[in-house]
Amino acid sequence: MEEKKVFTYKRGSVWRCMTPLLIYLIVQNVMSFLVMMVYYMQSGIISMEGLTADELMEKLLTMTLENQEMLNFAILIFSYAVMLPIFIWMYGKDSRRYLLQGEENPVPAVPAAFYGFLILLGAASCIAGSNMIYMTGINSSSESYTAAASALYSAGLIPEIIGVGLISPMAEEFLFRGLVYRRFKEISPSAISMVWASLIFAMLHGNMVQGIYAFVMGMLLCYARERYGSMMAPVAIHVASNLMAIFATETGVLDFMYEELSALFMVTLASCMTITCMIYLIERFVRPITGETILFKIGRSEE
């Protein structure tokens, strides 16, 4: 009897874990160059005659500094828009490999209602994290954080919702939780893989303030990915968190917190309690690994 050929692939290398990050850096640098070139060409400065090399460089620098926030936003969003389909394709390819090797089982879909926990968890995490950073005062001492925050909220409501609220978190989740984290699990236990993936996620934010917040959120996002067994889980948290930040920034609905310390403390406490409750509900009703859930009312395992 002819022996059935088993699909195999090389796995378990640091290079394999870091390849998605290399793609991230390459795409970001290419898009940075393209965005800057298009901006200069539209401004007509490339074709300016009668300028010396020094005068041209000074003019380019001045224009760049005057529109730095807009350019940074465009580079970020266009980079993620290009990366998202690449990372989704790579994620699907990894998933097929894991299934063929018998290392990962298809996970039953978690009922949509259980994703409500994640939406509330993401929104509460955004508020609690931002308030804690504000109370420590480290945000005001970081120029790079101020510049990054200004760039993210400089394009108007609709571009922010599409770019920062949807495209950016989806691309980051497929990169860090979908590829980097899952590939680290090939060479290390899940807990260690969570730490490594979250550290890299934090470092790529480029400043201490966002780095601290990103590390904690990274651990939470890895936990959601494991608990729900689906990429939709970390995406839901990340999208909810970013949309909450956009909503609070653009509407000023939470500005009252910064007028009274007691209000800031109470809102932060309420957000932390919400986070605790959501994690409890996830632990109580969403089963890990298999994705099996428990129905609220009748208390039996869902078939």
GROMACS .gro file of C-alpha atoms in nm:
model
  303
    1MET     CA    1   0.000   0.000   0.000
    2GLU     CA    2   0.139   0.338  -0.100
    3GLU     CA    3   0.227   0.554   0.194
    4LYS     CA    4   0.039   0.882   0.210
    5LYS     CA    5   0.260   1.187   0.176
    6VAL     CA    6   0.244   1.416   0.478
    7PHE     CA    7   0.273   1.790   0.430
    8THR     CA    8   0.567   1.933   0.623
    9TYR     CA    9   0.729   2.273   0.653
   10LYS     CA   10   1.021   2.427   0.830
   11ARG     CA   11   0.915   2.583   1.157
   12GLY     CA   12   1.049   2.700   1.488
   13SER     CA   13   1.306   2.963   1.390
   14VAL     CA   14   1.351   3.317   1.514
   15TRP     CA   15   1.383   3.431   1.154
   16ARG     CA   16   1.035   3.294   1.080
   17CYS     CA   17   0.899   3.492   1.377
   18MET     CA   18   1.065   3.815   1.267
   19THR     CA   19   0.986   3.797   0.893
   20PRO     CA   20   0.648   3.978   0.929
   21LEU     CA   21   0.825   4.260   1.115
   22LEU     CA   22   1.077   4.293   0.831
   23ILE     CA   23   0.787   4.326   0.587
   24TYR     CA   24   0.635   4.588   0.816
   25LEU     CA   25   0.955   4.796   0.816
   26ILE     CA   26   1.008   4.766   0.441
   27VAL     CA   27   0.651   4.869   0.356
   28GLN     CA   28   0.660   5.157   0.602
   29ASN     CA   29   0.984   5.296   0.456
   30VAL     CA   30   0.867   5.256   0.097
   31MET     CA   31   0.536   5.428   0.173
   32SER     CA   32   0.719   5.705   0.357
   33PHE     CA   33   0.929   5.772   0.046
   34LEU     CA   34   0.626   5.759  -0.187
   35VAL     CA   35   0.409   5.985   0.027
   36MET     CA   36   0.686   6.243   0.057
   37MET     CA   37   0.755   6.235  -0.318
   38VAL     CA   38   0.387   6.278  -0.406
   39TYR     CA   39   0.358   6.563  -0.157
   40TYR     CA   40   0.661   6.745  -0.298
   41MET     CA   41   0.550   6.692  -0.656
   42GLN     CA   42   0.202   6.825  -0.587
   43SER     CA   43   0.356   7.125  -0.416
   44GLY     CA   44   0.561   7.196  -0.728
   45ILE     CA   45   0.885   7.220  -0.537
   46ILE     CA   46   1.060   6.942  -0.732
   47SER     CA   47   1.032   7.145  -1.053
   48MET     CA   48   1.130   7.477  -0.898
   49GLU     CA   49   1.401   7.640  -1.103
   50GLY     CA   50   1.661   7.887  -0.991
   51LEU     CA   51   1.710   7.727  -0.649
   52THR     CA   52   2.049   7.612  -0.530
   53ALA     CA   53   2.083   7.272  -0.366
   54ASP     CA   54   2.097   7.430  -0.020
   55GLU     CA   55   1.791   7.646  -0.089
   56LEU     CA   56   1.599   7.345  -0.218
   57MET     CA   57   1.687   7.139   0.089
   58GLU     CA   58   1.585   7.423   0.320
   59LYS     CA   59   1.255   7.461   0.137
   60LEU     CA   60   1.186   7.087   0.159
   61LEU     CA   61   1.265   7.084   0.530
   62THR     CA   62   1.039   7.383   0.598
   63MET     CA   63   0.748   7.230   0.409
   64THR     CA   64   0.793   6.898   0.586
   65LEU     CA   65   0.796   7.055   0.932
   66GLU     CA   66   0.490   7.267   0.854
   67ASN     CA   67   0.288   6.961   0.752
   68GLN     CA   68   0.453   6.695   0.968
   69GLU     CA   69   0.133   6.575   1.136
   70MET     CA   70  -0.055   6.534   0.808
   71LEU     CA   71   0.237   6.353   0.646
   72ASN     CA   72   0.284   6.118   0.942
   73PHE     CA   73  -0.085   6.031   0.939
   74ALA     CA   74  -0.080   5.962   0.563
   75ILE     CA   75   0.233   5.745   0.590
   76LEU     CA   76   0.083   5.544   0.877
   77ILE     CA   77  -0.255   5.479   0.714
   78PHE     CA   78  -0.127   5.408   0.363
   79SER     CA   79   0.135   5.172   0.507
   80TYR     CA   80  -0.124   4.975   0.702
   81ALA     CA   81  -0.363   4.971   0.405
   82VAL     CA   82  -0.090   4.805   0.196
   83MET     CA   83   0.015   4.567   0.476
   84LEU     CA   84  -0.332   4.446   0.579
   85PRO     CA   85  -0.401   4.216   0.278
   86ILE     CA   86  -0.043   4.087   0.293
   87PHE     CA   87  -0.075   3.994   0.661
   88ILE     CA   88  -0.420   3.837   0.611
   89TRP     CA   89  -0.276   3.621   0.331
   90MET     CA   90   0.021   3.518   0.548
   91TYR     CA   91  -0.213   3.440   0.839
   92GLY     CA   92  -0.430   3.219   0.618
   93LYS     CA   93  -0.123   3.039   0.488
   94ASP     CA   94  -0.001   2.972   0.843
   95SER     CA   95  -0.346   2.848   0.946
   96ARG     CA   96  -0.359   2.597   0.661
   97ARG     CA   97  -0.015   2.469   0.757
   98TYR     CA   98  -0.109   2.425   1.122
   99LEU     CA   99  -0.427   2.238   1.029
  100LEU     CA  100  -0.247   2.003   0.790
  101GLN     CA  101   0.013   1.929   1.055
  102GLY     CA  102  -0.257   1.861   1.312
  103GLU     CA  103  -0.121   2.134   1.540
  104GLU     CA  104  -0.431   2.348   1.539
  105ASN     CA  105  -0.795   2.244   1.530
  106PRO     CA  106  -1.081   2.436   1.373
  107VAL     CA  107  -1.244   2.634   1.653
  108PRO     CA  108  -1.626   2.649   1.672
  109ALA     CA  109  -1.760   3.000   1.628
  110VAL     CA  110  -1.825   3.189   1.950
  111PRO     CA  111  -2.177   3.343   1.953
  112ALA     CA  112  -2.179   3.711   1.854
  113ALA     CA  113  -2.317   3.814   2.195
  114PHE     CA  114  -1.992   3.712   2.361
  115TYR     CA  115  -1.804   3.968   2.156
  116GLY     CA  116  -1.991   4.235   2.348
  117PHE     CA  117  -1.760   4.155   2.640
  118LEU     CA  118  -1.463   4.240   2.420
  119ILE     CA  119  -1.608   4.568   2.294
  120LEU     CA  120  -1.670   4.688   2.650
  121LEU     CA  121  -1.327   4.557   2.751
  122GLY     CA  122  -1.158   4.755   2.474
  123ALA     CA  123  -1.342   5.080   2.550
  124ALA     CA  124  -1.280   5.052   2.925
  125SER     CA  125  -0.913   4.968   2.872
  126CYS     CA  126  -0.871   5.280   2.660
  127ILE     CA  127  -1.020   5.505   2.928
  128ALA     CA  128  -0.842   5.340   3.222
  129GLY     CA  129  -0.505   5.330   3.045
  130SER     CA  130  -0.522   5.689   2.925
  131ASN     CA  131  -0.627   5.816   3.269
  132MET     CA  132  -0.351   5.627   3.449
  133ILE     CA  133  -0.093   5.767   3.209
  134TYR     CA  134  -0.236   6.116   3.263
  135MET     CA  135  -0.226   6.079   3.642
  136THR     CA  136   0.142   5.979   3.637
  137GLY     CA  137   0.231   6.286   3.430
  138ILE     CA  138   0.467   6.097   3.198
  139ASN     CA  139   0.264   6.197   2.893
  140SER     CA  140   0.353   6.565   2.934
  141SER     CA  141   0.725   6.490   2.954
  142SER     CA  142   0.743   6.293   2.628
  143GLU     CA  143   0.772   6.503   2.312
  144SER     CA  144   0.760   6.195   2.089
  145TYR     CA  145   0.431   6.086   2.249
  146THR     CA  146   0.283   6.434   2.199
  147ALA     CA  147   0.390   6.434   1.834
  148ALA     CA  148   0.249   6.085   1.775
  149ALA     CA  149  -0.083   6.170   1.941
  150SER     CA  150  -0.113   6.493   1.742
  151ALA     CA  151  -0.054   6.308   1.416
  152LEU     CA  152  -0.319   6.045   1.494
  153TYR     CA  153  -0.588   6.305   1.560
  154SER     CA  154  -0.502   6.562   1.294
  155ALA     CA  155  -0.695   6.444   0.990
  156GLY     CA  156  -1.060   6.490   1.083
  157LEU     CA  157  -1.326   6.253   1.211
  158ILE     CA  158  -1.396   6.037   0.902
  159PRO     CA  159  -1.029   5.973   0.808
  160GLU     CA  160  -0.955   5.896   1.173
  161ILE     CA  161  -1.239   5.644   1.199
  162ILE     CA  162  -1.136   5.470   0.877
  163GLY     CA  163  -0.761   5.487   0.933
  164VAL     CA  164  -0.699   5.483   1.308
  165GLY     CA  165  -1.025   5.316   1.408
  166LEU     CA  166  -1.039   5.035   1.151
  167ILE     CA  167  -0.742   4.985   0.917
  168SER     CA  168  -0.466   5.042   1.171
  169PRO     CA  169  -0.593   4.806   1.447
  170MET     CA  170  -0.679   4.532   1.197
  171ALA     CA  171  -0.333   4.545   1.039
  172GLU     CA  172  -0.160   4.550   1.378
  173GLU     CA  173  -0.361   4.255   1.505
  174PHE     CA  174  -0.289   4.035   1.205
  175LEU     CA  175   0.078   4.132   1.232
  176PHE     CA  176   0.135   4.095   1.606
  177ARG     CA  177  -0.128   3.847   1.729
  178GLY     CA  178  -0.194   3.669   1.400
  179LEU     CA  179   0.165   3.621   1.285
  180VAL     CA  180   0.433   3.720   1.538
  181TYR     CA  181   0.261   3.574   1.845
  182ARG     CA  182   0.151   3.250   1.677
  183ARG     CA  183   0.495   3.196   1.526
  184PHE     CA  184   0.667   3.256   1.859
  185LYS     CA  185   0.447   2.977   1.999
  186GLU     CA  186   0.632   2.741   1.764
  187ILE     CA  187   0.952   2.789   1.964
  188SER     CA  188   0.834   2.886   2.314
  189PRO     CA  189   0.538   2.838   2.554
  190SER     CA  190   0.231   3.057   2.509
  191ALA     CA  191   0.304   3.275   2.815
  192ILE     CA  192   0.658   3.357   2.698
  193SER     CA  193   0.531   3.413   2.344
  194MET     CA  194   0.279   3.662   2.480
  195VAL     CA  195   0.558   3.857   2.650
  196TRP     CA  196   0.782   3.861   2.342
  197ALA     CA  197   0.503   3.964   2.106
  198SER     CA  198   0.385   4.236   2.346
  199LEU     CA  199   0.739   4.369   2.397
  200ILE     CA  200   0.790   4.401   2.022
  201PHE     CA  201   0.446   4.560   1.989
  202ALA     CA  202   0.545   4.813   2.257
  203MET     CA  203   0.889   4.893   2.113
  204LEU     CA  204   0.754   4.962   1.765
  205HIS     CA  205   0.535   5.240   1.905
  206GLY     CA  206   0.854   5.442   1.941
  207ASN     CA  207   0.804   5.616   2.277
  208MET     CA  208   0.782   5.517   2.642
  209VAL     CA  209   0.427   5.636   2.705
  210GLN     CA  210   0.268   5.446   2.418
  211GLY     CA  211   0.510   5.160   2.480
  212ILE     CA  212   0.388   5.099   2.836
  213TYR     CA  213   0.025   5.114   2.727
  214ALA     CA  214   0.094   4.895   2.422
  215PHE     CA  215   0.267   4.626   2.628
  216VAL     CA  216  -0.025   4.588   2.869
  217MET     CA  217  -0.276   4.597   2.583
  218GLY     CA  218  -0.062   4.348   2.391
  219MET     CA  219  -0.086   4.096   2.675
  220LEU     CA  220  -0.464   4.147   2.692
  221LEU     CA  221  -0.498   4.105   2.315
  222CYS     CA  222  -0.296   3.781   2.319
  223TYR     CA  223  -0.519   3.655   2.601
  224ALA     CA  224  -0.831   3.729   2.395
  225ARG     CA  225  -0.679   3.555   2.092
  226GLU     CA  226  -0.619   3.243   2.301
  227ARG     CA  227  -0.950   3.248   2.484
  228TYR     CA  228  -1.171   3.296   2.179
  229GLY     CA  229  -0.949   3.105   1.938
  230SER     CA  230  -1.016   3.365   1.669
  231MET     CA  231  -0.850   3.676   1.529
  232MET     CA  232  -1.185   3.851   1.555
  233ALA     CA  233  -1.136   3.870   1.933
  234PRO     CA  234  -0.823   4.091   1.948
  235VAL     CA  235  -0.947   4.289   1.648
  236ALA     CA  236  -1.273   4.366   1.834
  237ILE     CA  237  -1.085   4.489   2.143
  238HIS     CA  238  -0.837   4.697   1.944
  239VAL     CA  239  -1.101   4.856   1.721
  240ALA     CA  240  -1.321   4.937   2.022
  241SER     CA  241  -1.026   5.093   2.207
  242ASN     CA  242  -0.920   5.309   1.912
  243LEU     CA  243  -1.274   5.420   1.834
  244MET     CA  244  -1.323   5.511   2.200
  245ALA     CA  245  -1.009   5.725   2.188
  246ILE     CA  246  -1.128   5.898   1.869
  247PHE     CA  247  -1.476   5.958   2.011
  248ALA     CA  248  -1.339   6.103   2.337
  249THR     CA  249  -1.087   6.324   2.158
  250GLU     CA  250  -1.316   6.461   1.889
  251THR     CA  251  -1.626   6.517   2.105
  252GLY     CA  252  -1.460   6.614   2.433
  253VAL     CA  253  -1.727   6.414   2.615
  254LEU     CA  254  -1.480   6.301   2.883
  255ASP     CA  255  -1.305   6.635   2.931
  256PHE     CA  256  -1.497   6.691   3.256
  257MET     CA  257  -1.265   6.435   3.420
  258TYR     CA  258  -0.968   6.668   3.398
  259GLU     CA  259  -1.148   6.950   3.580
  260GLU     CA  260  -1.189   6.759   3.906
  261LEU     CA  261  -0.950   6.499   4.046
  262SER     CA  262  -1.238   6.315   4.210
  263ALA     CA  263  -1.415   6.277   3.874
  264LEU     CA  264  -1.096   6.145   3.714
  265PHE     CA  265  -1.053   5.895   3.995
  266MET     CA  266  -1.416   5.775   3.980
  267VAL     CA  267  -1.417   5.729   3.601
  268THR     CA  268  -1.085   5.543   3.620
  269LEU     CA  269  -1.216   5.320   3.898
  270ALA     CA  270  -1.536   5.249   3.704
  271SER     CA  271  -1.329   5.159   3.396
  272CYS     CA  272  -1.109   4.923   3.598
  273MET     CA  273  -1.417   4.758   3.747
  274THR     CA  274  -1.561   4.715   3.396
  275ILE     CA  275  -1.238   4.550   3.283
  276THR     CA  276  -1.249   4.314   3.581
  277CYS     CA  277  -1.614   4.224   3.518
  278MET     CA  278  -1.556   4.161   3.148
  279ILE     CA  279  -1.260   3.932   3.215
  280TYR     CA  280  -1.467   3.744   3.474
  281LEU     CA  281  -1.751   3.698   3.222
  282ILE     CA  282  -1.506   3.579   2.956
  283GLU     CA  283  -1.354   3.333   3.202
  284ARG     CA  284  -1.699   3.217   3.309
  285PHE     CA  285  -1.873   3.178   2.975
  286VAL     CA  286  -1.608   3.140   2.703
  287ARG     CA  287  -1.412   2.817   2.707
  288PRO     CA  288  -1.044   2.826   2.598
  289ILE     CA  289  -0.889   2.623   2.316
  290THR     CA  290  -1.205   2.462   2.181
  291GLY     CA  291  -1.411   2.777   2.173
  292GLU     CA  292  -1.693   2.593   2.353
  293THR     CA  293  -1.935   2.829   2.526
  294ILE     CA  294  -2.184   2.794   2.807
  295LEU     CA  295  -2.535   2.927   2.760
  296PHE     CA  296  -2.643   3.188   3.012
  297LYS     CA  297  -2.990   3.070   3.102
  298ILE     CA  298  -2.992   2.694   3.080
  299GLY     CA  299  -2.637   2.640   3.199
  300ARG     CA  300  -2.537   2.363   2.963
  301SER     CA  301  -2.264   2.327   2.704
  302GLU     CA  302  -2.362   2.442   2.360
  303GLU     CA  303  -2.364   2.164   2.103
   0.00000   0.00000   0.00000
